[in-house]
Short mmCIF file of C-alpha atoms in Angstrom, two decimals:
data_model
loop_
_atom_site.label_atom_id
_atom_site.label_comp_id
_atom_site.label_asym_id
_atom_site.label_seq_id
_atom_site.Cartn_x
_atom_site.Cartn_y
_atom_site.Cartn_z
CA ASN A 1237 0.21 -0.06 0.22
CA ALA A 1238 1.68 3.11 -0.61
CA GLY A 1239 -0.45 5.54 0.67
CA VAL A 1240 0.60 9.20 -1.35
CA THR A 1241 3.19 9.10 -3.29
CA GLN A 1242 4.96 12.90 -5.27
CA THR A 1243 6.80 13.12 -8.15
CA PRO A 1244 9.53 14.97 -8.13
CA LYS A 1245 11.49 14.48 -4.66
CA PHE A 1246 12.87 17.14 -5.65
CA ARG A 1247 13.79 19.44 -8.44
CA ILE A 1248 15.72 22.81 -9.68
CA LEU A 1249 14.59 25.61 -11.78
CA LYS A 1250 15.10 29.18 -13.06
CA ILE A 1251 12.20 32.00 -13.36
CA GLY A 1252 10.27 31.36 -15.35
CA GLN A 1253 9.84 28.15 -16.30
CA SER A 1254 6.90 26.14 -15.64
CA MET A 1255 6.28 22.67 -14.50
CA THR A 1256 4.18 20.02 -12.27
CA LEU A 1257 4.04 18.33 -9.46
CA GLN A 1258 2.57 14.70 -9.71
CA CYS A 1259 0.43 13.73 -6.59
CA ALA A 1260 -1.26 10.39 -6.81
CA GLN A 1261 -2.70 8.64 -3.90
CA ASP A 1262 -4.19 5.06 -3.45
CA MET A 1263 -6.78 5.00 -0.39
CA ASN A 1264 -9.85 5.66 -2.47
CA HIS A 1265 -9.59 9.41 -0.48
CA ASN A 1266 -11.99 11.41 -1.82
CA TYR A 1267 -10.45 14.86 -0.25
CA MET A 1268 -6.91 15.63 -1.22
CA TYR A 1269 -4.60 18.77 -0.04
CA TRP A 1270 -1.34 20.61 -1.89
CA TYR A 1271 0.69 21.64 1.05
CA ARG A 1272 4.12 24.49 0.83
CA GLN A 1273 6.42 23.85 4.15
CA ASP A 1274 8.83 27.30 4.48
CA PRO A 1275 11.16 27.66 6.85
CA GLY A 1276 10.03 28.10 10.52
CA MET A 1277 6.23 29.32 8.78
CA GLY A 1278 4.24 26.05 9.81
CA LEU A 1279 2.11 24.71 6.55
CA LYS A 1280 0.45 27.09 4.07
CA LEU A 1281 -2.83 26.20 2.30
CA ILE A 1282 -2.11 26.34 -1.33
CA TYR A 1283 -5.15 24.10 -2.98
CA TYR A 1284 -7.34 21.77 -2.51
CA SER A 1285 -10.77 19.19 -3.74
CA VAL A 1286 -13.10 17.15 -2.48
CA GLY A 1287 -13.78 15.10 -4.88
CA ALA A 1288 -12.62 14.99 -9.39
CA GLY A 1289 -13.76 17.79 -11.05
CA ILE A 1290 -13.99 20.10 -7.61
CA THR A 1291 -11.00 21.75 -6.66
CA ASP A 1292 -10.96 24.92 -4.35
CA LYS A 1293 -8.78 28.23 -3.21
CA GLY A 1294 -6.59 27.41 0.31
CA GLU A 1295 -4.99 30.44 1.86
CA VAL A 1296 -1.92 31.18 -1.24
CA PRO A 1297 -3.29 30.19 -4.84
CA ASN A 1298 -1.45 32.80 -6.50
CA GLY A 1299 1.14 31.86 -8.92
CA TYR A 1300 -0.56 27.81 -8.67
CA ASN A 1301 -3.16 25.82 -10.26
CA VAL A 1302 -5.12 22.44 -10.11
CA SER A 1303 -7.01 20.34 -11.55
CA ARG A 1304 -8.56 16.02 -10.70
CA SER A 1305 -9.57 14.80 -13.52
CA THR A 1306 -9.11 10.99 -11.45
CA THR A 1307 -10.60 9.72 -7.13
CA GLU A 1308 -6.32 9.23 -7.87
CA ASP A 1309 -4.05 11.71 -9.01
CA PHE A 1310 -3.95 16.14 -7.71
CA PRO A 1311 -1.74 17.07 -9.94
CA LEU A 1312 -0.72 21.55 -9.16
CA ARG A 1313 1.10 23.71 -12.37
CA LEU A 1314 3.30 25.82 -11.93
CA GLU A 1315 3.02 28.57 -14.42
CA LEU A 1316 6.65 31.18 -14.70
CA ALA A 1317 9.07 29.86 -11.06
CA ALA A 1318 9.61 32.52 -9.43
CA PRO A 1319 12.02 32.39 -6.70
CA SER A 1320 9.40 32.43 -3.50
CA GLN A 1321 7.90 29.47 -4.72
CA THR A 1322 11.37 28.30 -3.24
CA SER A 1323 9.52 25.73 -0.75
CA VAL A 1324 8.87 22.18 -0.06
CA TYR A 1325 5.41 20.84 -1.15
CA PHE A 1326 3.13 17.87 0.19
CA CYS A 1327 0.53 16.39 -1.26
CA ALA A 1328 -2.22 14.79 1.01
CA SER A 1329 -5.57 13.19 0.83
CA SER A 1330 -7.89 12.56 3.73
CA SER A 1331 -11.02 10.48 3.53
CA SER A 1332 -14.90 12.01 3.76
CA LEU A 1333 -16.69 8.59 5.46
CA ASP A 1334 -17.02 11.67 8.09
CA ARG A 1335 -15.95 15.15 9.71
CA ALA A 1336 -12.72 13.52 11.96
CA GLY A 1337 -11.75 11.56 9.83
CA ALA A 1338 -11.80 14.69 6.79
CA ASN A 1339 -8.90 15.81 8.89
CA VAL A 1340 -6.61 12.74 10.05
CA LEU A 1341 -4.62 14.24 6.98
CA THR A 1342 -1.84 11.34 5.31
CA PHE A 1343 0.97 13.53 3.88
CA GLY A 1344 3.28 12.49 1.20
CA ALA A 1345 7.00 12.48 1.25
CA GLY A 1346 7.03 15.63 -0.37
CA SER A 1347 8.76 17.41 -3.78
CA ARG A 1348 12.26 20.02 -2.66
CA LEU A 1349 12.01 22.50 -5.01
CA THR A 1350 14.11 25.44 -5.76
CA VAL A 1351 14.27 28.22 -7.67
CA LEU A 1352 16.89 30.59 -8.43
CA GLN B 367 -1.36 38.38 15.15
CA LYS B 368 -1.42 34.45 13.02
CA GLU B 369 -4.23 32.53 14.07
CA VAL B 370 -1.33 29.93 15.87
CA GLU B 371 1.40 30.30 17.59
CA GLN B 372 4.31 27.82 18.49
CA ASP B 373 7.28 27.62 19.54
CA PRO B 374 10.06 26.89 17.19
CA GLY B 375 12.73 25.67 19.95
CA PRO B 376 14.68 24.55 19.65
CA LEU B 377 13.88 22.44 22.41
CA SER B 378 16.37 19.19 23.66
CA VAL B 379 16.08 17.04 26.40
CA PRO B 380 18.01 14.00 27.92
CA GLU B 381 15.93 11.15 27.76
CA GLY B 382 14.14 9.88 29.72
CA ALA B 383 12.46 13.62 30.35
CA ILE B 384 8.79 14.43 29.70
CA VAL B 385 8.76 17.21 27.42
CA SER B 386 5.65 19.75 27.52
CA LEU B 387 4.70 21.32 23.84
CA ASN B 388 2.56 24.31 22.86
CA CYS B 389 0.50 26.53 20.95
CA THR B 390 -2.03 28.78 21.37
CA TYR B 391 -4.09 29.67 19.21
CA SER B 392 -6.30 33.24 17.98
CA ASN B 393 -9.95 31.75 16.36
CA SER B 394 -12.25 30.18 18.67
CA ALA B 395 -13.59 28.63 15.49
CA PHE B 396 -11.38 26.04 15.96
CA GLN B 397 -12.46 23.20 16.48
CA TYR B 398 -10.66 19.91 16.10
CA PHE B 399 -6.89 19.85 17.37
CA MET B 400 -4.32 17.61 15.89
CA TRP B 401 -0.51 17.07 16.19
CA TYR B 402 1.55 16.46 13.38
CA ARG B 403 5.01 14.81 13.87
CA GLN B 404 7.71 14.72 11.07
CA TYR B 405 10.99 13.58 10.60
CA SER B 406 13.93 15.21 8.89
CA ARG B 407 12.52 14.93 4.95
CA LYS B 408 9.75 13.42 5.48
CA GLY B 409 5.36 14.71 5.59
CA PRO B 410 4.25 14.86 8.96
CA GLU B 411 2.55 12.31 10.17
CA LEU B 412 -0.67 11.96 12.43
CA LEU B 413 -0.33 11.70 15.95
CA MET B 414 -3.24 12.68 18.27
CA TYR B 415 -6.48 14.13 16.90
CA THR B 416 -8.86 15.70 20.45
CA TYR B 417 -11.83 17.45 19.52
CA SER B 418 -13.19 20.28 21.56
CA SER B 419 -12.05 20.97 24.24
CA GLY B 420 -10.45 17.90 27.15
CA ASN B 421 -7.83 15.29 27.83
CA LYS B 422 -6.60 12.01 25.25
CA GLU B 423 -3.86 10.25 26.15
CA ASP B 424 -1.85 7.07 24.11
CA GLY B 425 1.02 5.30 24.76
CA ARG B 426 3.42 7.97 26.13
CA PHE B 427 1.63 10.57 24.06
CA THR B 428 -1.52 12.62 25.96
CA ALA B 429 -3.23 15.83 24.09
CA GLN B 430 -4.41 18.13 26.25
CA VAL B 431 -7.13 21.78 25.05
CA ASP B 432 -8.11 24.01 26.28
CA LYS B 433 -10.71 25.92 24.18
CA SER B 434 -10.91 28.65 27.36
CA SER B 435 -7.00 29.64 26.92
CA LYS B 436 -7.16 29.24 23.48
CA TYR B 437 -4.24 26.56 24.57
CA ILE B 438 -2.87 22.87 23.83
CA SER B 439 -0.23 21.08 24.95
CA LEU B 440 1.96 17.84 23.75
CA PHE B 441 3.15 16.12 26.73
CA ILE B 442 5.38 12.85 26.50
CA ARG B 443 6.26 11.25 28.80
CA ASP B 444 9.85 8.82 28.68
CA SER B 445 10.32 10.52 26.67
CA GLN B 446 13.53 8.30 24.05
CA PRO B 447 15.33 9.80 20.84
CA SER B 448 13.71 8.57 18.47
CA ASP B 449 10.99 10.78 19.38
CA SER B 450 13.13 13.55 18.12
CA ALA B 451 11.06 15.16 15.48
CA THR B 452 9.53 18.58 14.82
CA TYR B 453 6.07 19.02 16.01
CA LEU B 454 3.37 20.67 14.44
CA CYS B 455 -0.34 21.56 16.12
CA ALA B 456 -2.19 21.85 13.47
CA MET B 457 -5.82 22.72 13.89
CA SER B 458 -9.84 23.08 12.13
CA ARG B 459 -13.24 24.36 11.88
CA ALA B 460 -16.21 22.57 11.95
CA GLY B 461 -18.50 22.85 8.59
CA GLY B 462 -18.17 20.51 5.76
CA THR B 463 -16.37 23.60 4.20
CA SER B 464 -14.12 23.46 6.86
CA TYR B 465 -12.85 19.81 7.37
CA GLY B 466 -9.65 19.28 6.01
CA LYS B 467 -7.84 22.55 5.49
CA LEU B 468 -6.13 23.06 8.35
CA THR B 469 -4.33 25.97 10.36
CA PHE B 470 -0.78 24.77 10.90
CA GLY B 471 2.51 26.21 13.48
CA GLN B 472 5.54 26.60 12.62
CA GLY B 473 6.60 23.93 14.38
CA THR B 474 8.90 22.90 17.59
CA ILE B 475 12.07 21.50 16.89
CA LEU B 476 12.60 18.57 19.19
CA THR B 477 15.64 16.73 20.28
CA VAL B 478 15.84 13.88 22.40
CA HIS B 479 19.62 13.15 22.88
CA PRO B 480 20.67 9.13 24.85
#
C-alpha cells in the first residue's frame, strides 16, 4: 500500500519556467490537498479538492493551478516560477467518511523545489 | 497576529525526560485539534487528534485542549531518541467546507539525546 506518492522529490527551476508536481494516492480518498512548507512557517494550504472535477483555492493559491480529473491524481502546476515559490511541497489526502476522517491527513514525502 | 502560535524551539532534552509542547491560537472557531510529527526530510504524520476540549492519552503521549484559554499541549513521557522530530500543531473549524483545511503552527524542533 503506497499511500500518497509525490514526484519529483527534488527539482531546480529557473525563473520563468513552468512545471507540474505529481501526486497520486491509492486509498480511494475523496479529499486531496496541496500544502507548502517554508522554514519556520509551518504548512500553508495552496489548493484542495473534495472530489474528481472539484477544486478550490486555499490560503496561498497565487502562482499555482490544479486539476482533478480522477480520484487518484491531483497534480499541481507552477506557471512562471518565481524565487518566492522555493519551498517544500506536500500533497495529502483524507477520507470524507465522517468529520473526524476528513481531518486525518495522510501526507506524501514531499517535493523540494528551488527556483533560481 | 498569526492564528496559531507555536514556539519553534529548538528543544533539547535528555532521554527519559517529560517533554511539553504548546500552541496558542486566536480563532475561537477552531474545534478540531491535532498534533503531527515530522521526521527530517519526511512528510508529517498524525500523532494525536482531539475534538473540542479535554484530554486524550495514547501510550506515552497526552494531548490537552483548553478552549477557554485557547491553548493546546502535547506531553511526551519517558522521551526516547526516536522521538526526535519536528512537532506541528494543527487546527480546523467545524463545518463541511472546513474539514481537512488545517491551520498549522510553525513547528517545534525536538531533540532527545541519549
